[in-house]
């Protein structure tokens, strides 16, 4: 089913073009050095857009990835500066999602864009992982929450 969803994403809806454009934009931002945190996040988003039904976007903090404190501070500053652009991209993506939900064939693509919406808004410190890793993270969070209630 995941493979069929990925094929449907690429063939009639040209998802590979979205991945290519996102990758090129991310590469351009990485070259500028100042936009590197955003560029790295957009490159991860392009990896997600290549196989959206087989992968998920998660925060590096959820994966317990150690980061340089200076890089984290720089990422926060860049995230603040990126806010208006991210807000604009998110609003445009929401309009795309609403338009795609009108047609029956567009619903799978709308689901992909819905999964990517948070990354469009804030790509800093996001990473593309397989769906199984995301499920394991969700299970770990659920177990921690259940332990609070002594279950």
PDB file of N, CA, C and O in Angstrom, residues 73-145:
ATOM      1  N   UNK A  73      21.403  27.605  19.270  1.00  0.00           N
ATOM      2  CA  UNK A  73      21.076  29.029  19.426  1.00  0.00           C
ATOM      3  C   UNK A  73      20.942  29.693  18.067  1.00  0.00           C
ATOM      4  O   UNK A  73      20.004  30.463  17.828  1.00  0.00           O
ATOM      5  N   UNK A  74      21.872  29.393  17.169  1.00  0.00           N
ATOM      6  CA  UNK A  74      21.809  29.939  15.821  1.00  0.00           C
ATOM      7  C   UNK A  74      20.531  29.482  15.124  1.00  0.00           C
ATOM      8  O   UNK A  74      19.874  30.246  14.420  1.00  0.00           O
ATOM      9  N   UNK A  75      20.152  28.219  15.331  1.00  0.00           N
ATOM     10  CA  UNK A  75      18.919  27.694  14.747  1.00  0.00           C
ATOM     11  C   UNK A  75      17.685  28.424  15.241  1.00  0.00           C
ATOM     12  O   UNK A  75      16.753  28.672  14.483  1.00  0.00           O
ATOM     13  N   UNK A  76      17.680  28.797  16.517  1.00  0.00           N
ATOM     14  CA  UNK A  76      16.538  29.543  17.071  1.00  0.00           C
ATOM     15  C   UNK A  76      16.453  30.925  16.435  1.00  0.00           C
ATOM     16  O   UNK A  76      15.366  31.389  16.063  1.00  0.00           O
ATOM     17  N   UNK A  77      17.588  31.579  16.281  1.00  0.00           N
ATOM     18  CA  UNK A  77      17.601  32.909  15.660  1.00  0.00           C
ATOM     19  C   UNK A  77      17.117  32.833  14.219  1.00  0.00           C
ATOM     20  O   UNK A  77      16.284  33.638  13.787  1.00  0.00           O
ATOM     21  N   UNK A  78      17.611  31.858  13.476  1.00  0.00           N
ATOM     22  CA  UNK A  78      17.205  31.700  12.080  1.00  0.00           C
ATOM     23  C   UNK A  78      15.725  31.333  12.002  1.00  0.00           C
ATOM     24  O   UNK A  78      15.007  31.798  11.110  1.00  0.00           O
ATOM     25  N   UNK A  79      15.246  30.537  12.935  1.00  0.00           N
ATOM     26  CA  UNK A  79      13.832  30.161  12.956  1.00  0.00           C
ATOM     27  C   UNK A  79      12.937  31.383  13.142  1.00  0.00           C
ATOM     28  O   UNK A  79      11.893  31.498  12.517  1.00  0.00           O
ATOM     29  N   UNK A  80      13.364  32.303  13.986  1.00  0.00           N
ATOM     30  CA  UNK A  80      12.601  33.542  14.194  1.00  0.00           C
ATOM     31  C   UNK A  80      12.572  34.364  12.912  1.00  0.00           C
ATOM     32  O   UNK A  80      11.539  34.905  12.527  1.00  0.00           O
ATOM     33  N   UNK A  81      13.717  34.452  12.234  1.00  0.00           N
ATOM     34  CA  UNK A  81      13.774  35.215  10.987  1.00  0.00           C
ATOM     35  C   UNK A  81      12.978  34.541   9.867  1.00  0.00           C
ATOM     36  O   UNK A  81      12.457  35.214   8.984  1.00  0.00           O
ATOM     37  N   UNK A  82      12.890  33.216   9.911  1.00  0.00           N
ATOM     38  CA  UNK A  82      12.185  32.449   8.878  1.00  0.00           C
ATOM     39  C   UNK A  82      10.668  32.453   9.092  1.00  0.00           C
ATOM     40  O   UNK A  82       9.913  32.097   8.183  1.00  0.00           O
ATOM     41  N   UNK A  83      10.213  32.871  10.254  1.00  0.00           N
ATOM     42  CA  UNK A  83       8.802  32.778  10.612  1.00  0.00           C
ATOM     43  C   UNK A  83       7.849  33.338   9.556  1.00  0.00           C
ATOM     44  O   UNK A  83       6.893  32.650   9.188  1.00  0.00           O
ATOM     45  N   UNK A  84       8.048  34.560   9.018  1.00  0.00           N
ATOM     46  CA  UNK A  84       7.090  35.067   8.014  1.00  0.00           C
ATOM     47  C   UNK A  84       7.052  34.206   6.748  1.00  0.00           C
ATOM     48  O   UNK A  84       5.984  33.960   6.192  1.00  0.00           O
ATOM     49  N   UNK A  85       8.208  33.719   6.322  1.00  0.00           N
ATOM     50  CA  UNK A  85       8.259  32.872   5.120  1.00  0.00           C
ATOM     51  C   UNK A  85       7.566  31.541   5.399  1.00  0.00           C
ATOM     52  O   UNK A  85       6.794  31.038   4.582  1.00  0.00           O
ATOM     53  N   UNK A  86       7.850  30.958   6.564  1.00  0.00           N
ATOM     54  CA  UNK A  86       7.214  29.696   6.929  1.00  0.00           C
ATOM     55  C   UNK A  86       5.712  29.828   7.064  1.00  0.00           C
ATOM     56  O   UNK A  86       4.962  28.943   6.670  1.00  0.00           O
ATOM     57  N   UNK A  87       5.265  30.941   7.606  1.00  0.00           N
ATOM     58  CA  UNK A  87       3.832  31.191   7.726  1.00  0.00           C
ATOM     59  C   UNK A  87       3.183  31.281   6.349  1.00  0.00           C
ATOM     60  O   UNK A  87       2.134  30.675   6.111  1.00  0.00           O
ATOM     61  N   UNK A  88       3.827  31.990   5.436  1.00  0.00           N
ATOM     62  CA  UNK A  88       3.311  32.109   4.070  1.00  0.00           C
ATOM     63  C   UNK A  88       3.251  30.747   3.380  1.00  0.00           C
ATOM     64  O   UNK A  88       2.231  30.391   2.776  1.00  0.00           O
ATOM     65  N   UNK A  89       4.338  29.967   3.481  1.00  0.00           N
ATOM     66  CA  UNK A  89       4.357  28.636   2.853  1.00  0.00           C
ATOM     67  C   UNK A  89       3.285  27.725   3.454  1.00  0.00           C
ATOM     68  O   UNK A  89       2.655  26.941   2.742  1.00  0.00           O
ATOM     69  N   UNK A  90       3.082  27.818   4.759  1.00  0.00           N
ATOM     70  CA  UNK A  90       2.064  26.993   5.415  1.00  0.00           C
ATOM     71  C   UNK A  90       0.660  27.363   4.948  1.00  0.00           C
ATOM     72  O   UNK A  90      -0.165  26.483   4.701  1.00  0.00           O
ATOM     73  N   UNK A  91       0.382  28.654   4.808  1.00  0.00           N
ATOM     74  CA  UNK A  91      -0.935  29.088   4.352  1.00  0.00           C
ATOM     75  C   UNK A  91      -1.182  28.635   2.919  1.00  0.00           C
ATOM     76  O   UNK A  91      -2.266  28.133   2.590  1.00  0.00           O
ATOM     77  N   UNK A  92      -0.165  28.767   2.061  1.00  0.00           N
ATOM     78  CA  UNK A  92      -0.298  28.299   0.672  1.00  0.00           C
ATOM     79  C   UNK A  92      -0.535  26.791   0.641  1.00  0.00           C
ATOM     80  O   UNK A  92      -1.392  26.300  -0.103  1.00  0.00           O
ATOM     81  N   UNK A  93       0.175  26.063   1.484  1.00  0.00           N
ATOM     82  CA  UNK A  93       0.010  24.607   1.535  1.00  0.00           C
ATOM     83  C   UNK A  93      -1.380  24.235   2.042  1.00  0.00           C
ATOM     84  O   UNK A  93      -1.977  23.273   1.555  1.00  0.00           O
ATOM     85  N   UNK A  94      -1.920  24.987   2.984  1.00  0.00           N
ATOM     86  CA  UNK A  94      -3.281  24.710   3.474  1.00  0.00           C
ATOM     87  C   UNK A  94      -4.294  24.891   2.349  1.00  0.00           C
ATOM     88  O   UNK A  94      -5.217  24.081   2.190  1.00  0.00           O
ATOM     89  N   UNK A  95      -4.125  25.934   1.540  1.00  0.00           N
ATOM     90  CA  UNK A  95      -5.028  26.121   0.393  1.00  0.00           C
ATOM     91  C   UNK A  95      -4.896  24.972  -0.602  1.00  0.00           C
ATOM     92  O   UNK A  95      -5.890  24.515  -1.168  1.00  0.00           O
ATOM     93  N   UNK A  96      -3.671  24.484  -0.812  1.00  0.00           N
ATOM     94  CA  UNK A  96      -3.476  23.326  -1.681  1.00  0.00           C
ATOM     95  C   UNK A  96      -4.183  22.097  -1.116  1.00  0.00           C
ATOM     96  O   UNK A  96      -4.825  21.344  -1.853  1.00  0.00           O
ATOM     97  N   UNK A  97      -4.069  21.898   0.169  1.00  0.00           N
ATOM     98  CA  UNK A  97      -4.693  20.737   0.807  1.00  0.00           C
ATOM     99  C   UNK A  97      -6.208  20.788   0.644  1.00  0.00           C
ATOM    100  O   UNK A  97      -6.837  19.793   0.290  1.00  0.00           O
ATOM    101  N   UNK A  98      -6.793  21.959   0.888  1.00  0.00           N
ATOM    102  CA  UNK A  98      -8.242  22.100   0.740  1.00  0.00           C
ATOM    103  C   UNK A  98      -8.655  21.834  -0.700  1.00  0.00           C
ATOM    104  O   UNK A  98      -9.633  21.124  -0.970  1.00  0.00           O
ATOM    105  N   UNK A  99      -7.895  22.354  -1.659  1.00  0.00           N
ATOM    106  CA  UNK A  99      -8.203  22.126  -3.066  1.00  0.00           C
ATOM    107  C   UNK A  99      -8.085  20.663  -3.460  1.00  0.00           C
ATOM    108  O   UNK A  99      -8.885  20.150  -4.252  1.00  0.00           O
ATOM    109  N   UNK A 100      -7.100  19.966  -2.910  1.00  0.00           N
ATOM    110  CA  UNK A 100      -6.910  18.554  -3.243  1.00  0.00           C
ATOM    111  C   UNK A 100      -7.977  17.670  -2.602  1.00  0.00           C
ATOM    112  O   UNK A 100      -8.329  16.618  -3.151  1.00  0.00           O
ATOM    113  N   UNK A 101      -8.493  18.052  -1.448  1.00  0.00           N
ATOM    114  CA  UNK A 101      -9.530  17.257  -0.805  1.00  0.00           C
ATOM    115  C   UNK A 101     -10.855  17.297  -1.566  1.00  0.00           C
ATOM    116  O   UNK A 101     -11.724  16.478  -1.334  1.00  0.00           O
ATOM    117  N   UNK A 102     -10.996  18.249  -2.472  1.00  0.00           N
ATOM    118  CA  UNK A 102     -12.224  18.323  -3.264  1.00  0.00           C
ATOM    119  C   UNK A 102     -12.337  17.135  -4.205  1.00  0.00           C
ATOM    120  O   UNK A 102     -13.422  16.581  -4.387  1.00  0.00           O
ATOM    121  N   UNK A 103     -11.207  16.717  -4.782  1.00  0.00           N
ATOM    122  CA  UNK A 103     -11.250  15.574  -5.699  1.00  0.00           C
ATOM    123  C   UNK A 103     -10.888  14.293  -4.951  1.00  0.00           C
ATOM    124  O   UNK A 103     -10.085  14.303  -4.020  1.00  0.00           O
ATOM    125  N   UNK A 104     -11.444  13.200  -5.359  1.00  0.00           N
ATOM    126  CA  UNK A 104     -11.205  11.914  -4.715  1.00  0.00           C
ATOM    127  C   UNK A 104      -9.766  11.456  -4.937  1.00  0.00           C
ATOM    128  O   UNK A 104      -9.128  10.921  -4.039  1.00  0.00           O
ATOM    129  N   UNK A 105      -9.237  11.683  -6.130  1.00  0.00           N
ATOM    130  CA  UNK A 105      -7.882  11.242  -6.446  1.00  0.00           C
ATOM    131  C   UNK A 105      -6.844  12.080  -5.704  1.00  0.00           C
ATOM    132  O   UNK A 105      -5.756  11.610  -5.394  1.00  0.00           O
ATOM    133  N   UNK A 106      -7.161  13.317  -5.367  1.00  0.00           N
ATOM    134  CA  UNK A 106      -6.221  14.205  -4.702  1.00  0.00           C
ATOM    135  C   UNK A 106      -6.083  13.988  -3.217  1.00  0.00           C
ATOM    136  O   UNK A 106      -5.182  14.555  -2.593  1.00  0.00           O
ATOM    137  N   UNK A 107      -6.928  13.166  -2.620  1.00  0.00           N
ATOM    138  CA  UNK A 107      -6.884  12.968  -1.168  1.00  0.00           C
ATOM    139  C   UNK A 107      -5.542  12.390  -0.695  1.00  0.00           C
ATOM    140  O   UNK A 107      -4.985  12.885   0.288  1.00  0.00           O
ATOM    141  N   UNK A 108      -4.946  11.383  -1.359  1.00  0.00           N
ATOM    142  CA  UNK A 108      -3.635  10.909  -0.889  1.00  0.00           C
ATOM    143  C   UNK A 108      -2.551  11.988  -0.932  1.00  0.00           C
ATOM    144  O   UNK A 108      -1.713  12.071  -0.043  1.00  0.00           O
ATOM    145  N   UNK A 109      -2.592  12.827  -1.947  1.00  0.00           N
ATOM    146  CA  UNK A 109      -1.610  13.905  -2.045  1.00  0.00           C
ATOM    147  C   UNK A 109      -1.864  14.941  -0.949  1.00  0.00           C
ATOM    148  O   UNK A 109      -0.930  15.489  -0.359  1.00  0.00           O
ATOM    149  N   UNK A 110      -3.115  15.197  -0.657  1.00  0.00           N
ATOM    150  CA  UNK A 110      -3.446  16.128   0.424  1.00  0.00           C
ATOM    151  C   UNK A 110      -2.928  15.592   1.760  1.00  0.00           C
ATOM    152  O   UNK A 110      -2.462  16.360   2.603  1.00  0.00           O
ATOM    153  N   UNK A 111      -2.992  14.285   1.958  1.00  0.00           N
ATOM    154  CA  UNK A 111      -2.468  13.689   3.186  1.00  0.00           C
ATOM    155  C   UNK A 111      -0.963  13.867   3.280  1.00  0.00           C
ATOM    156  O   UNK A 111      -0.423  14.113   4.365  1.00  0.00           O
ATOM    157  N   UNK A 112      -0.255  13.748   2.151  1.00  0.00           N
ATOM    158  CA  UNK A 112       1.197  13.970   2.128  1.00  0.00           C
ATOM    159  C   UNK A 112       1.510  15.404   2.525  1.00  0.00           C
ATOM    160  O   UNK A 112       2.383  15.667   3.352  1.00  0.00           O
ATOM    161  N   UNK A 113       0.798  16.343   1.928  1.00  0.00           N
ATOM    162  CA  UNK A 113       1.042  17.746   2.254  1.00  0.00           C
ATOM    163  C   UNK A 113       0.684  18.055   3.703  1.00  0.00           C
ATOM    164  O   UNK A 113       1.322  18.888   4.344  1.00  0.00           O
ATOM    165  N   UNK A 114      -0.311  17.368   4.230  1.00  0.00           N
ATOM    166  CA  UNK A 114      -0.677  17.556   5.631  1.00  0.00           C
ATOM    167  C   UNK A 114       0.456  17.076   6.541  1.00  0.00           C
ATOM    168  O   UNK A 114       0.773  17.719   7.546  1.00  0.00           O
ATOM    169  N   UNK A 115       1.078  15.949   6.191  1.00  0.00           N
ATOM    170  CA  UNK A 115       2.203  15.444   6.964  1.00  0.00           C
ATOM    171  C   UNK A 115       3.403  16.387   6.892  1.00  0.00           C
ATOM    172  O   UNK A 115       4.178  16.483   7.839  1.00  0.00           O
ATOM    173  N   UNK A 116       3.555  17.088   5.771  1.00  0.00           N
ATOM    174  CA  UNK A 116       4.707  17.970   5.569  1.00  0.00           C
ATOM    175  C   UNK A 116       4.451  19.388   6.059  1.00  0.00           C
ATOM    176  O   UNK A 116       5.365  20.211   6.059  1.00  0.00           O
ATOM    177  N   UNK A 117       3.246  19.699   6.473  1.00  0.00           N
ATOM    178  CA  UNK A 117       2.872  21.065   6.827  1.00  0.00           C
ATOM    179  C   UNK A 117       3.737  21.637   7.955  1.00  0.00           C
ATOM    180  O   UNK A 117       4.197  22.776   7.884  1.00  0.00           O
ATOM    181  N   UNK A 118       3.958  20.868   8.986  1.00  0.00           N
ATOM    182  CA  UNK A 118       4.783  21.343  10.091  1.00  0.00           C
ATOM    183  C   UNK A 118       6.213  21.624   9.683  1.00  0.00           C
ATOM    184  O   UNK A 118       6.850  22.545  10.200  1.00  0.00           O
ATOM    185  N   UNK A 119       6.736  20.863   8.755  1.00  0.00           N
ATOM    186  CA  UNK A 119       8.097  21.084   8.290  1.00  0.00           C
ATOM    187  C   UNK A 119       8.185  22.297   7.379  1.00  0.00           C
ATOM    188  O   UNK A 119       9.184  23.003   7.386  1.00  0.00           O
ATOM    189  N   UNK A 120       7.139  22.543   6.584  1.00  0.00           N
ATOM    190  CA  UNK A 120       7.129  23.767   5.792  1.00  0.00           C
ATOM    191  C   UNK A 120       7.162  24.980   6.718  1.00  0.00           C
ATOM    192  O   UNK A 120       7.823  25.966   6.437  1.00  0.00           O
ATOM    193  N   UNK A 121       6.446  24.903   7.813  1.00  0.00           N
ATOM    194  CA  UNK A 121       6.377  26.013   8.752  1.00  0.00           C
ATOM    195  C   UNK A 121       7.685  26.182   9.517  1.00  0.00           C
ATOM    196  O   UNK A 121       8.149  27.292   9.741  1.00  0.00           O
ATOM    197  N   UNK A 122       8.288  25.074   9.932  1.00  0.00           N
ATOM    198  CA  UNK A 122       9.509  25.128  10.738  1.00  0.00           C
ATOM    199  C   UNK A 122      10.425  23.957  10.383  1.00  0.00           C
ATOM    200  O   UNK A 122      10.349  22.901  10.998  1.00  0.00           O
ATOM    201  N   UNK A 123      11.307  24.116   9.379  1.00  0.00           N
ATOM    202  CA  UNK A 123      12.166  23.007   8.980  1.00  0.00           C
ATOM    203  C   UNK A 123      13.419  22.825   9.831  1.00  0.00           C
ATOM    204  O   UNK A 123      14.161  21.864   9.645  1.00  0.00           O
ATOM    205  N   UNK A 124      13.668  23.724  10.768  1.00  0.00           N
ATOM    206  CA  UNK A 124      14.899  23.669  11.558  1.00  0.00           C
ATOM    207  C   UNK A 124      14.859  22.458  12.485  1.00  0.00           C
ATOM    208  O   UNK A 124      13.878  22.220  13.185  1.00  0.00           O
ATOM    209  N   UNK A 125      15.963  21.697  12.491  1.00  0.00           N
ATOM    210  CA  UNK A 125      16.146  20.517  13.354  1.00  0.00           C
ATOM    211  C   UNK A 125      15.130  19.415  13.097  1.00  0.00           C
ATOM    212  O   UNK A 125      14.750  18.692  14.012  1.00  0.00           O
ATOM    213  N   UNK A 126      14.681  19.267  11.866  1.00  0.00           N
ATOM    214  CA  UNK A 126      13.803  18.155  11.500  1.00  0.00           C
ATOM    215  C   UNK A 126      14.625  17.143  10.698  1.00  0.00           C
ATOM    216  O   UNK A 126      15.561  17.497  10.002  1.00  0.00           O
ATOM    217  N   UNK A 127      14.241  15.886  10.808  1.00  0.00           N
ATOM    218  CA  UNK A 127      14.943  14.825  10.102  1.00  0.00           C
ATOM    219  C   UNK A 127      13.936  13.823   9.559  1.00  0.00           C
ATOM    220  O   UNK A 127      12.891  13.580  10.169  1.00  0.00           O
ATOM    221  N   UNK A 128      14.246  13.262   8.410  1.00  0.00           N
ATOM    222  CA  UNK A 128      13.386  12.280   7.757  1.00  0.00           C
ATOM    223  C   UNK A 128      13.771  10.881   8.238  1.00  0.00           C
ATOM    224  O   UNK A 128      14.939  10.497   8.163  1.00  0.00           O
ATOM    225  N   UNK A 129      12.798  10.134   8.749  1.00  0.00           N
ATOM    226  CA  UNK A 129      13.038   8.780   9.246  1.00  0.00           C
ATOM    227  C   UNK A 129      11.986   7.833   8.662  1.00  0.00           C
ATOM    228  O   UNK A 129      10.924   8.282   8.236  1.00  0.00           O
ATOM    229  N   UNK A 130      12.273   6.541   8.643  1.00  0.00           N
ATOM    230  CA  UNK A 130      11.244   5.590   8.209  1.00  0.00           C
ATOM    231  C   UNK A 130      10.031   5.615   9.136  1.00  0.00           C
ATOM    232  O   UNK A 130      10.124   6.007  10.309  1.00  0.00           O
ATOM    233  N   UNK A 131       8.900   5.185   8.628  1.00  0.00           N
ATOM    234  CA  UNK A 131       7.660   5.180   9.395  1.00  0.00           C
ATOM    235  C   UNK A 131       7.786   4.316  10.643  1.00  0.00           C
ATOM    236  O   UNK A 131       7.223   4.643  11.695  1.00  0.00           O
ATOM    237  N   UNK A 132       8.556   3.238  10.569  1.00  0.00           N
ATOM    238  CA  UNK A 132       8.724   2.355  11.725  1.00  0.00           C
ATOM    239  C   UNK A 132       9.403   3.088  12.885  1.00  0.00           C
ATOM    240  O   UNK A 132       9.051   2.880  14.054  1.00  0.00           O
ATOM    241  N   UNK A 133      10.366   3.944  12.578  1.00  0.00           N
ATOM    242  CA  UNK A 133      11.037   4.714  13.623  1.00  0.00           C
ATOM    243  C   UNK A 133      10.059   5.693  14.261  1.00  0.00           C
ATOM    244  O   UNK A 133      10.026   5.842  15.485  1.00  0.00           O
ATOM    245  N   UNK A 134       9.253   6.325  13.447  1.00  0.00           N
ATOM    246  CA  UNK A 134       8.237   7.251  13.959  1.00  0.00           C
ATOM    247  C   UNK A 134       7.236   6.512  14.853  1.00  0.00           C
ATOM    248  O   UNK A 134       6.854   7.003  15.919  1.00  0.00           O
ATOM    249  N   UNK A 135       6.829   5.327  14.445  1.00  0.00           N
ATOM    250  CA  UNK A 135       5.899   4.535  15.259  1.00  0.00           C
ATOM    251  C   UNK A 135       6.530   4.162  16.595  1.00  0.00           C
ATOM    252  O   UNK A 135       5.869   4.193  17.641  1.00  0.00           O
ATOM    253  N   UNK A 136       7.812   3.815  16.569  1.00  0.00           N
ATOM    254  CA  UNK A 136       8.515   3.464  17.803  1.00  0.00           C
ATOM    255  C   UNK A 136       8.613   4.678  18.735  1.00  0.00           C
ATOM    256  O   UNK A 136       8.422   4.552  19.950  1.00  0.00           O
ATOM    257  N   UNK A 137       8.884   5.869  18.173  1.00  0.00           N
ATOM    258  CA  UNK A 137       8.920   7.088  18.983  1.00  0.00           C
ATOM    259  C   UNK A 137       7.559   7.387  19.597  1.00  0.00           C
ATOM    260  O   UNK A 137       7.466   7.767  20.771  1.00  0.00           O
ATOM    261  N   UNK A 138       6.500   7.217  18.806  1.00  0.00           N
ATOM    262  CA  UNK A 138       5.150   7.446  19.317  1.00  0.00           C
ATOM    263  C   UNK A 138       4.805   6.462  20.433  1.00  0.00           C
ATOM    264  O   UNK A 138       4.188   6.830  21.430  1.00  0.00           O
ATOM    265  N   UNK A 139       5.224   5.199  20.278  1.00  0.00           N
ATOM    266  CA  UNK A 139       4.975   4.196  21.307  1.00  0.00           C
ATOM    267  C   UNK A 139       5.736   4.528  22.588  1.00  0.00           C
ATOM    268  O   UNK A 139       5.207   4.392  23.694  1.00  0.00           O
ATOM    269  N   UNK A 140       6.969   5.006  22.432  1.00  0.00           N
ATOM    270  CA  UNK A 140       7.774   5.385  23.593  1.00  0.00           C
ATOM    271  C   UNK A 140       7.121   6.542  24.340  1.00  0.00           C
ATOM    272  O   UNK A 140       7.048   6.531  25.569  1.00  0.00           O
ATOM    273  N   UNK A 141       6.629   7.539  23.601  1.00  0.00           N
ATOM    274  CA  UNK A 141       5.945   8.668  24.238  1.00  0.00           C
ATOM    275  C   UNK A 141       4.674   8.208  24.945  1.00  0.00           C
ATOM    276  O   UNK A 141       4.360   8.660  26.044  1.00  0.00           O
ATOM    277  N   UNK A 142       3.944   7.285  24.318  1.00  0.00           N
ATOM    278  CA  UNK A 142       2.716   6.772  24.936  1.00  0.00           C
ATOM    279  C   UNK A 142       3.035   5.993  26.203  1.00  0.00           C
ATOM    280  O   UNK A 142       2.305   6.103  27.207  1.00  0.00           O
ATOM    281  N   UNK A 143       4.106   5.209  26.195  1.00  0.00           N
ATOM    282  CA  UNK A 143       4.503   4.461  27.387  1.00  0.00           C
ATOM    283  C   UNK A 143       4.895   5.408  28.530  1.00  0.00           C
ATOM    284  O   UNK A 143       4.556   5.163  29.688  1.00  0.00           O
ATOM    285  N   UNK A 144       5.614   6.496  28.189  1.00  0.00           N
ATOM    286  CA  UNK A 144       6.000   7.471  29.213  1.00  0.00           C
ATOM    287  C   UNK A 144       4.766   8.159  29.799  1.00  0.00           C
ATOM    288  O   UNK A 144       4.691   8.397  30.997  1.00  0.00           O
ATOM    289  N   UNK A 145       3.814   8.481  28.948  1.00  0.00           N
ATOM    290  CA  UNK A 145       2.577   9.119  29.424  1.00  0.00           C
ATOM    291  C   UNK A 145       1.770   8.167  30.285  1.00  0.00           C
ATOM    292  O   UNK A 145       1.204   8.559  31.312  1.00  0.00           O
TER     293      UNK A 145
END
